[in-house]
Tab-separated table of C-alpha atoms in Angstrom:
chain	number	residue	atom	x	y	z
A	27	UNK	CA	60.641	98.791	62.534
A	28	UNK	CA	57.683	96.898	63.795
A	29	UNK	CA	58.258	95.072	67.267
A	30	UNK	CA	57.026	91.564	68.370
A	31	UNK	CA	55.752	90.956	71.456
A	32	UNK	CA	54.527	87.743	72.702
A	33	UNK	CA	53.115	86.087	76.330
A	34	UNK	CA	51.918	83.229	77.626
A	35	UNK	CA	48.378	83.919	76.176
A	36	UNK	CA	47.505	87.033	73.614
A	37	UNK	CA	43.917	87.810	75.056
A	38	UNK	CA	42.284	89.888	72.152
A	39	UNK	CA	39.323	90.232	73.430
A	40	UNK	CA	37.591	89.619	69.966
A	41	UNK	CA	38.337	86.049	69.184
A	42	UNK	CA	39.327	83.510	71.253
A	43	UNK	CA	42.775	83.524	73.508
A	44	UNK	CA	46.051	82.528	71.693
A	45	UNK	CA	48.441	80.540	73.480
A	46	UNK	CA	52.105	82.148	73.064
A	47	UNK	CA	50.344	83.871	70.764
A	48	UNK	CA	52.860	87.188	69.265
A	49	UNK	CA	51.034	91.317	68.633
A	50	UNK	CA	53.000	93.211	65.966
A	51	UNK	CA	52.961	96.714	66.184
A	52	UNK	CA	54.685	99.857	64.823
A	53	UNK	CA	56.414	102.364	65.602
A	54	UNK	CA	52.989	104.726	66.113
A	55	UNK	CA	51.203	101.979	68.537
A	56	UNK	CA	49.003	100.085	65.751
A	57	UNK	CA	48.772	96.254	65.606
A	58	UNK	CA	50.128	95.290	62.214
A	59	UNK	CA	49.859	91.288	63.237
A	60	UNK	CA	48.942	88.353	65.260
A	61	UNK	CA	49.737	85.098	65.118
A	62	UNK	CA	51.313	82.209	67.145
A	63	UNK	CA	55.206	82.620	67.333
A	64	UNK	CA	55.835	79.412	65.703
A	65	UNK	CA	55.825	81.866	62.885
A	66	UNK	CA	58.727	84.075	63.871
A	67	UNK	CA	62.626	83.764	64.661
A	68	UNK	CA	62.277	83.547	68.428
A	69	UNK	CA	64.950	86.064	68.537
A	70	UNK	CA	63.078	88.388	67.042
A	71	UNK	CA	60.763	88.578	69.990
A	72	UNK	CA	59.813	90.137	72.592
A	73	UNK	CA	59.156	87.124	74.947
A	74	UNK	CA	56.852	88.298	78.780
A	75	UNK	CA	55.602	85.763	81.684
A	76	UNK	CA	51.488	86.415	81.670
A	77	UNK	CA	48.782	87.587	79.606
A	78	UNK	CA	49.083	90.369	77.519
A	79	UNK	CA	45.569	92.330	76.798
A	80	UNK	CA	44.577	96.120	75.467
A	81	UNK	CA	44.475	99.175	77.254
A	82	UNK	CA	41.803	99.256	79.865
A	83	UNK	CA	39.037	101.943	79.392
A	84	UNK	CA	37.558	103.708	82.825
A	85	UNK	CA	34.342	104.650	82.140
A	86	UNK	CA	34.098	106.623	85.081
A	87	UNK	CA	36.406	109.541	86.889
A	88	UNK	CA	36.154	112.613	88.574
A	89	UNK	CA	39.670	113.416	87.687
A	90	UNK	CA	38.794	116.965	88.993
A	91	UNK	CA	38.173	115.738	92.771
A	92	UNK	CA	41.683	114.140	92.747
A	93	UNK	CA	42.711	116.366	95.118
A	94	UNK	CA	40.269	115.504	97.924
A	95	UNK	CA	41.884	111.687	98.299
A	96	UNK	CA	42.142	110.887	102.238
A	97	UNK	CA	39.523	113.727	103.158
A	98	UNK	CA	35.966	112.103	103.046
A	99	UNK	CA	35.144	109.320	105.209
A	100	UNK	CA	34.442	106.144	104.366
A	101	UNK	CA	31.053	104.091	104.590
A	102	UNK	CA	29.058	107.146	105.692
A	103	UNK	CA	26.316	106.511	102.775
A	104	UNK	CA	25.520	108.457	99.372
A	105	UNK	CA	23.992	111.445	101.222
A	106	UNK	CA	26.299	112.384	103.859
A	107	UNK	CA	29.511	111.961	101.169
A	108	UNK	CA	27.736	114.697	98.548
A	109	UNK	CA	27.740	116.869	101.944
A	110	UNK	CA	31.447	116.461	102.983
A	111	UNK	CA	32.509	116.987	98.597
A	112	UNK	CA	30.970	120.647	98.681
A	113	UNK	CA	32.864	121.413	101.963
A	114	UNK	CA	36.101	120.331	100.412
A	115	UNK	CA	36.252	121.163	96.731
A	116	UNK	CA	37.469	124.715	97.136
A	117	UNK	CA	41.290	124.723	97.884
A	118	UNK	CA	43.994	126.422	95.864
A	119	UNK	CA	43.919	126.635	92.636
A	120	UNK	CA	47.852	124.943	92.340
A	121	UNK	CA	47.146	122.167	94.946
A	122	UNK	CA	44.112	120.739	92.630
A	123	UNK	CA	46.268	120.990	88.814
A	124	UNK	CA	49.065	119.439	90.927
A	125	UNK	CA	46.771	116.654	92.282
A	126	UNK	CA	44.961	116.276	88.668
A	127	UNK	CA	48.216	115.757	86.932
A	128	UNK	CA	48.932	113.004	89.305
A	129	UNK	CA	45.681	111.413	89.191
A	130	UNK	CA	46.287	111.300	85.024
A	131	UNK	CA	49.814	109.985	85.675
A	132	UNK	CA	48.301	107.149	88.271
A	133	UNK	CA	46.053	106.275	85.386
A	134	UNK	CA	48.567	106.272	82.805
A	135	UNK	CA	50.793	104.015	84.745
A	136	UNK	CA	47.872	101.621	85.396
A	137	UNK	CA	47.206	100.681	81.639
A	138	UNK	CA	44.188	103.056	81.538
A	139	UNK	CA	44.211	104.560	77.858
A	140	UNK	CA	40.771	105.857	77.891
A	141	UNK	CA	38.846	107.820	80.281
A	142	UNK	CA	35.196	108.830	80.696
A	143	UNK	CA	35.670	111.651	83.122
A	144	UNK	CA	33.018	113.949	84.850
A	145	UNK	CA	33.736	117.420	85.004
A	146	UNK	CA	31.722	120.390	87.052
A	147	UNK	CA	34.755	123.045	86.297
A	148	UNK	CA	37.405	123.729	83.444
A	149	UNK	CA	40.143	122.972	85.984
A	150	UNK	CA	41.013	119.354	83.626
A	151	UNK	CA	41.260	120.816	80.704
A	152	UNK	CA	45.402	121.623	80.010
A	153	UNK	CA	46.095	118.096	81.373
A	154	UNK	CA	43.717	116.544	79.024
A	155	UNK	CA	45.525	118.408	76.031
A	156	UNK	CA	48.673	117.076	77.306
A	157	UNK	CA	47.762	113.458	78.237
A	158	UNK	CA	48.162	110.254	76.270
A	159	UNK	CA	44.887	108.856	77.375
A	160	UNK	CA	42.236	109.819	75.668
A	161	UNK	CA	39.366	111.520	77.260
A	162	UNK	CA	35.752	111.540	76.819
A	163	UNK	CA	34.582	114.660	79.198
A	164	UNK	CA	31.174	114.525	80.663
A	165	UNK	CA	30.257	118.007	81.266
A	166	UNK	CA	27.762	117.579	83.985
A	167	UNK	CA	24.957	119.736	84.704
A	168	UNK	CA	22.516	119.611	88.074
A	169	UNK	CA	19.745	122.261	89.565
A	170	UNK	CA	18.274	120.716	92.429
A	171	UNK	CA	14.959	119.606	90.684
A	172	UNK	CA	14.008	123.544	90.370
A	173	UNK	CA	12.707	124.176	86.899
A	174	UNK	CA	13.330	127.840	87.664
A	175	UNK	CA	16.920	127.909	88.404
A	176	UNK	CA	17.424	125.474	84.857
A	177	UNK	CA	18.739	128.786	82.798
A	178	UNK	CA	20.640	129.973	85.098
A	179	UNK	CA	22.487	126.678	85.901
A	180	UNK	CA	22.496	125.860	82.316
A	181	UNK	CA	24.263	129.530	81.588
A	182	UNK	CA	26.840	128.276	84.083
A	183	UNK	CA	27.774	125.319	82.720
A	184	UNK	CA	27.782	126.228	79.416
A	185	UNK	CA	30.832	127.993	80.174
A	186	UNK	CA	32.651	125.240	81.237
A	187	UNK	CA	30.972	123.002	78.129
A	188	UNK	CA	32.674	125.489	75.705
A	189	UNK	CA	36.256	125.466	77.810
A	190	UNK	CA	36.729	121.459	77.424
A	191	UNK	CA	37.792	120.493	74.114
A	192	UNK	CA	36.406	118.352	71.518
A	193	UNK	CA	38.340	116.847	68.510
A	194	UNK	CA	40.232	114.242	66.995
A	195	UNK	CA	41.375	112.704	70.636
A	196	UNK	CA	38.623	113.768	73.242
A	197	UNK	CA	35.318	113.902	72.739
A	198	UNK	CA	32.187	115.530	75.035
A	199	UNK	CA	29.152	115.922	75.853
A	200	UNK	CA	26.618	117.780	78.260
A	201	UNK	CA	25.361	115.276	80.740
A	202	UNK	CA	22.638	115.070	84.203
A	203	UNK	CA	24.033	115.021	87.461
A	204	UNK	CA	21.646	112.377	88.568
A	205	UNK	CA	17.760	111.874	88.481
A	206	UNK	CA	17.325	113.777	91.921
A	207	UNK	CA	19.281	116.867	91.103
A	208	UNK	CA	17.995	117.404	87.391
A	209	UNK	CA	14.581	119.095	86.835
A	210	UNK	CA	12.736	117.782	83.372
A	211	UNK	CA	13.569	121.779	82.213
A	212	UNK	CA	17.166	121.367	82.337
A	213	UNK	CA	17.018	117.955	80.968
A	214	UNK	CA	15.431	119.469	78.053
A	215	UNK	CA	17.969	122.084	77.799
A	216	UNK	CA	21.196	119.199	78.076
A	217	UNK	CA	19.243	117.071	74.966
A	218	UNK	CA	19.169	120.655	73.174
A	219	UNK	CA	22.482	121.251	73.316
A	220	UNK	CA	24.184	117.704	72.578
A	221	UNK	CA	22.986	117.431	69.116
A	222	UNK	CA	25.217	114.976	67.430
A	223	UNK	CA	25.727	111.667	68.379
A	224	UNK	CA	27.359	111.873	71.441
A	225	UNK	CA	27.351	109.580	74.772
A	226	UNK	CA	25.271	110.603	77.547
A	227	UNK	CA	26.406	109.391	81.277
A	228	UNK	CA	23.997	109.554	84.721
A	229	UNK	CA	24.679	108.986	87.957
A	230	UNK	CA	22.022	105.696	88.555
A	231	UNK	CA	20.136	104.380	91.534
A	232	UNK	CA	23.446	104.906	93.869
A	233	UNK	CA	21.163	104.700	97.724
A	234	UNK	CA	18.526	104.053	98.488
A	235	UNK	CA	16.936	107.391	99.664
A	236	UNK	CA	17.074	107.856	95.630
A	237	UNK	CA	14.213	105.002	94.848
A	238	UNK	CA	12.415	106.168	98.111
A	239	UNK	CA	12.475	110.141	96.871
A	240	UNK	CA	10.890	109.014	93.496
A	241	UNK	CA	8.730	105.936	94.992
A	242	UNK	CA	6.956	108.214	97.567
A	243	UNK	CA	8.537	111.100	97.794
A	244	UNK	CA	9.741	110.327	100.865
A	245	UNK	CA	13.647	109.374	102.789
A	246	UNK	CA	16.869	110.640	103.543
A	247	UNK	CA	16.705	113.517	100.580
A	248	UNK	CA	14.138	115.374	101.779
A	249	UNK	CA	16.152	116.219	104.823
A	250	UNK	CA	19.226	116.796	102.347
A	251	UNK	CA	17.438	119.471	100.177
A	252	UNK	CA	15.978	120.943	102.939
A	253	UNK	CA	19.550	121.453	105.045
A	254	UNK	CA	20.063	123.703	101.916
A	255	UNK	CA	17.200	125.337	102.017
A	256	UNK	CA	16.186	124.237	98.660
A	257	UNK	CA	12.624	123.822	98.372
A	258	UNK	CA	10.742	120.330	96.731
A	259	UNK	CA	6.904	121.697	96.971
A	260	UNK	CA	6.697	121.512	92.904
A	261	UNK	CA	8.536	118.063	93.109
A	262	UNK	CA	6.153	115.033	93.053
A	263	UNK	CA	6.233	111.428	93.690
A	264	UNK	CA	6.469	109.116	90.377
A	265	UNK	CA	5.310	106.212	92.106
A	266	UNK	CA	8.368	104.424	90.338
A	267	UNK	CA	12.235	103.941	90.294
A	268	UNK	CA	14.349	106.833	89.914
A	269	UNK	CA	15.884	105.622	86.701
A	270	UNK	CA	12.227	105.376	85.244
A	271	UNK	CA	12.565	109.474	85.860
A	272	UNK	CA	15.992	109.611	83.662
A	273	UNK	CA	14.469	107.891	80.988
A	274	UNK	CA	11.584	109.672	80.586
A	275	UNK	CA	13.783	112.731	79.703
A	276	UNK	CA	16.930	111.363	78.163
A	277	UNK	CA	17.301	111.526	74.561
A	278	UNK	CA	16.496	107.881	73.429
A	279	UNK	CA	19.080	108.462	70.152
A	280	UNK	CA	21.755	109.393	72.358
A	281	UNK	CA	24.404	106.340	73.689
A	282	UNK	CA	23.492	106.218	77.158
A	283	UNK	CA	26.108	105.266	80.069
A	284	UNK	CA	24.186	104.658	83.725
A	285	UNK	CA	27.478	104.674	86.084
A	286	UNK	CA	26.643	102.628	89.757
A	287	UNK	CA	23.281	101.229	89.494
A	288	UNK	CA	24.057	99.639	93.108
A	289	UNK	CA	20.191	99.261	93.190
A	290	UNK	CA	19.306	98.753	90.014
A	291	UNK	CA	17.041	95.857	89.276
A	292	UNK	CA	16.770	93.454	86.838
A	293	UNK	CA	13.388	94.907	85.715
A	294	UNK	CA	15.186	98.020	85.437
A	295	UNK	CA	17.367	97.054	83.555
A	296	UNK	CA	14.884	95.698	80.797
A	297	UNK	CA	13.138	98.983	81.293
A	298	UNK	CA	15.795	100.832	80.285
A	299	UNK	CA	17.110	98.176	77.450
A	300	UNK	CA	13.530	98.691	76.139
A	301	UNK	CA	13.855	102.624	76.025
A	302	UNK	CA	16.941	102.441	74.574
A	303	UNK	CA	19.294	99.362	72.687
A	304	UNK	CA	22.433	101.088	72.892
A	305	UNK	CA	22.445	101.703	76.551
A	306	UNK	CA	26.075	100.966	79.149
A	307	UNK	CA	26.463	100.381	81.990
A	308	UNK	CA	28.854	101.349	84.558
A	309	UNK	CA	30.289	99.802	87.904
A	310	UNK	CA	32.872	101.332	89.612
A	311	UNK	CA	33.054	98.530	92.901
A	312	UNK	CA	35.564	100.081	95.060
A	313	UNK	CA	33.305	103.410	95.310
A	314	UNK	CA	30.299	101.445	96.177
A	315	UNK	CA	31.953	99.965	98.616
A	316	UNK	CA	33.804	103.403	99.890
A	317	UNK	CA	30.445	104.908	100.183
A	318	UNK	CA	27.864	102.708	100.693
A	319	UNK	CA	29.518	99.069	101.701
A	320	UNK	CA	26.937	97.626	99.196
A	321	UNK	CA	27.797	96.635	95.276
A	322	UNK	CA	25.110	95.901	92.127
A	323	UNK	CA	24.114	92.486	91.321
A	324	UNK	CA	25.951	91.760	88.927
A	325	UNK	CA	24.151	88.670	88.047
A	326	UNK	CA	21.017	91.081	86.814
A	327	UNK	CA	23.436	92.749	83.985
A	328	UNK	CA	24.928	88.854	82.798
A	329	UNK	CA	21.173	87.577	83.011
A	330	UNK	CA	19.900	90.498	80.594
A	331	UNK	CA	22.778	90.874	78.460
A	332	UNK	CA	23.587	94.111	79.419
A	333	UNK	CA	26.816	96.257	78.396
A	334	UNK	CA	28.766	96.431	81.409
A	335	UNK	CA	31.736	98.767	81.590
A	336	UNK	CA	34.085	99.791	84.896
A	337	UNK	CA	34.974	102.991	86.320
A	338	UNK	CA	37.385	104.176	89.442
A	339	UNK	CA	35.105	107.129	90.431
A	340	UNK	CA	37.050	109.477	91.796
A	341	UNK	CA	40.242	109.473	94.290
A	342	UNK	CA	37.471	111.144	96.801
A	343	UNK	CA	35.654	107.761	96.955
A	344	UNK	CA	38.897	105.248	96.279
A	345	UNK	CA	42.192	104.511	97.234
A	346	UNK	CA	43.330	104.223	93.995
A	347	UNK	CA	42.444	104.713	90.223
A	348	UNK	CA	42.851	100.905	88.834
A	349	UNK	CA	40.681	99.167	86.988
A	350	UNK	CA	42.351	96.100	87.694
A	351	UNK	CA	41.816	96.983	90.964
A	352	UNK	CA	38.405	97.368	90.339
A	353	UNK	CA	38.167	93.700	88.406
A	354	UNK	CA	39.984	92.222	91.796
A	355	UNK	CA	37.501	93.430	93.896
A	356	UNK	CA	34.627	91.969	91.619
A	357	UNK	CA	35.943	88.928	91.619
A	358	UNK	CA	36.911	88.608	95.538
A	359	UNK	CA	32.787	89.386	95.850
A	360	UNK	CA	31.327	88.326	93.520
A	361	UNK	CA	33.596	85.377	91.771
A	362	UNK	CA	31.141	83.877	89.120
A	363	UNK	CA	31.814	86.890	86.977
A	364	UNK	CA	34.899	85.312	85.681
A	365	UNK	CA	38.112	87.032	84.286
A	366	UNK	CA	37.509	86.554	81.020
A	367	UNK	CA	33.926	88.503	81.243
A	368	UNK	CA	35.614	91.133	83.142
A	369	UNK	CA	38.415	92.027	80.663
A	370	UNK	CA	35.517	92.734	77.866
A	371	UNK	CA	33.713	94.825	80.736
A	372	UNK	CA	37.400	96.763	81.137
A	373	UNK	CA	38.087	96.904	77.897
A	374	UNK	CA	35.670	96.518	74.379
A	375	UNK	CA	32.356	97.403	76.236
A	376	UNK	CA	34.093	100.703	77.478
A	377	UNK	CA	35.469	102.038	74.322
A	378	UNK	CA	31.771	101.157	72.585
A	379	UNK	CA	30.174	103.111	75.294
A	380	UNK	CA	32.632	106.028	74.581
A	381	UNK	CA	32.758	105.286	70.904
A	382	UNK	CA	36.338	104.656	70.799
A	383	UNK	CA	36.056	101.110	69.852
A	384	UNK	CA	37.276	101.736	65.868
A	385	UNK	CA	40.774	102.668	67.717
A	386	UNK	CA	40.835	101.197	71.221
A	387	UNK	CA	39.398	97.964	73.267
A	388	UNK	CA	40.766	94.833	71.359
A	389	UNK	CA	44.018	93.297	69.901
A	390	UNK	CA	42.986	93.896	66.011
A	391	UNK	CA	44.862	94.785	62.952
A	392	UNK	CA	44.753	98.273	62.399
A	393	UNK	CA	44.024	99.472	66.208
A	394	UNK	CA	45.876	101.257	68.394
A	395	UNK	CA	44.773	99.818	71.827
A	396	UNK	CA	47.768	99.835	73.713
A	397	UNK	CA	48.657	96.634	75.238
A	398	UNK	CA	48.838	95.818	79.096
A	399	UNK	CA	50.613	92.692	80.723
A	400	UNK	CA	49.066	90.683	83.817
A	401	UNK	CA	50.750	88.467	85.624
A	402	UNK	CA	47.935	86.035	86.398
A	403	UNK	CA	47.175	82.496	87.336
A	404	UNK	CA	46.679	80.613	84.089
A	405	UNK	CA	44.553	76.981	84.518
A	406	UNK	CA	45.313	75.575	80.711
A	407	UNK	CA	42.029	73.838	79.294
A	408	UNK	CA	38.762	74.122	77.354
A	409	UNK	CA	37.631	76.668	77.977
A	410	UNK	CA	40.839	78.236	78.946
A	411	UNK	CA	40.453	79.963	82.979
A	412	UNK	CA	42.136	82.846	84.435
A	413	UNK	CA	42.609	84.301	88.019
A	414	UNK	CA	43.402	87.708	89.145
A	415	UNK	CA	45.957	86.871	92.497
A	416	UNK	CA	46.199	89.058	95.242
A	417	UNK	CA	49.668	90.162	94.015
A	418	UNK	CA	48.734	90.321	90.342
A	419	UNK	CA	49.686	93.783	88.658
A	420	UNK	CA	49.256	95.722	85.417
A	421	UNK	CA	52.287	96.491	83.480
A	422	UNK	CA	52.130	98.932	80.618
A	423	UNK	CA	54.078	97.708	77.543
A	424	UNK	CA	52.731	100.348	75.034
């Protein structure tokens, strides 16, 4: 038997809000109706104080590093936080399933029902089988800008490409670290292997030692490769942006998600729109702020048009795995992106960018999207205005 749930405002993302507006759905999750509930028994209802909205998608996770939450300091800047990750990623083996099944609980719990989650190891891969959110694993490749370690490192991760699953519920694909840790070889090698339509994520313009290493070949990276004894004599300067580097050796026909972009610009952002139409992008605000104390201008992305998405990063570089948490902390800093823009950023604009959106990301007949209840401020009007609160929470109602 179907059930009817209604709220203060149904918030479908595609279409306009409807004001104790009722969702249908069956017994398997999928919206079979909406309408107002003048048109049902009022008994027959499920009546909640608040919005109700779909499932939120995180576009970005490290749901591998869950187990390093509370270990890396904050606001020590991009290059000194990679450092203190390679110390701590090797504990035992039961310590990090235990700490990924919780991570995948935290998200369940906060309305998350679709992830797009980076993965360096196999270590994800039973809870993924076993979740209800649906993943999209990133299986992300790096070798230090050394064209002659590409095979090798390709070899490597290969392995852990074929481990991670692919069908009906997750999907993946074989992704760059980042511009400064991906030689053009191996980038040729990643756009090789993904050869179906797939999504492609990149680590984006995070610090600003990245521009500098690109611009002039010059900053804090230099000192980082060289503390590793990793050599950059065959690297040179591009005179340009870093992202101006990804492009040049991404796959143009592939979806492409760029995940921070603290520093990206709004010229970069037409660059890149220019390259390639069906490009995302993704802010995850907390992190920024956990690492760097610095977030994107969001104003660039509005002004061009851009797909924005959010992430949570990782529980390395958050106190939490929320994306309302993330959508509060947007809108403490930078409050003209209003609520309303925020919840297609959480919500549609992921599940395009993970090409989910025929299942998850609005309140539509025939979806599945799961549906999430807010308890926020509500300022009645044309247009109608919203307002996360400092005490406003997610609760998951399917």
């Amino acid at each position: 038997m179907n059930k009817k749930i209604s709220a203060d405002y149904i918030i479908p993302i595609i279409g306009s809000p409807i004001k104790n507006g009722v969702v249908e759905i069956n017994e398997k999750g999928v919206i079979t109706g909406i309408s107002s509930s003048a048109n049902h028994d009022s008994t027959s209802i499920e009546k909640h104080k608040g919005v109700i909205v779909p499932g939120f998608i995180n576009t970005h996770c490290h749901l591998e590093l869950s187990h390093m939450k509370g270990k890396v300091d904050t606001g020590t800047g991009l290059i000194p936080f990679i450092s203190n990750v390679v110390k701590h990623r090797d504990i035992p083996q039961e310590e990090i399933l235990e700490a990924i099944r919780k991570g995948d609980e935290e998200m369940q719990n906060e309305g998350i029902v679709a992830v797009g989650d980076i993965s360096n190891k196999a270590d994800t891969v039973n809870q993924k089988t076993k979740s209800p959110i649906r993943y999209y694993t990133f299986i992300e490749m790096f070798d230090f800008l050394q064209d002659d370690w590409a095979q090798k490192e390709y070899d490597k991760y290969k392995l852990v490409f074929d481990a991670h699953k692919n069908d009906e519920k997750n999907k993946k694909s074989a992704v760059p670290h980042a511009p400064y840790t991906c030689s053009k070889t191996l980038f040729k090698k990643i756009n090789t292997l993904n050869i179906n339509s797939v999504t492609v994520s990149i680590h984006n313009q995070e610090t600003l030692p990245e521009n500098e290493l690109f611009l002039e070949k010059k900053g804090d990276f230099i000192d980082f490769y060289k503390g590793f004894n990793i050599p950059l004599d065959n690297f040179s300067k591009t005179g340009e942006n870093s992202i101006a580097y990804a492009i040049s050796n991404m796959d143009a026909k592939q979806k492409t998600l760029f995940v921070h972009n603290t520093l990206t610009t709004k010229k970069d952002i037409e660059k890149a729109l220019r390259w390639n139409k069906n490009t995302y992008w993704a802010t995850c605000a907390n992190a920024n702020l956990f690492i760097e104390n610095s977030l994107p201008n969001y104003q660039y992305f509005i002004d061009s048009k851009a797909n924005m998405t959010i992430g949570t990063d990782s529980l390395t570089s958050n106190w939490q795995l929320s994306i309302l948490e993330e959508m509060k902390t947007i809108h403490k800093y930078q409050s003209y992106v209003d609520l309303l823009t925020l919840l297609k950023w959480a919500t549609i604009n992921g599940a395009k960018a993970l090409g989910m959106d025929d299942e998850l990301g609005s309140l539509e007949v025939g979806k599945s999207p799961g549906l999430n209840l807010l308890n926020v401020e509500v300022k009645e009007g044309e247009p109608l205005e919203l307002f996360l609160r400092r005490d406003t929470k997610v609760t998951k109602l399917i």
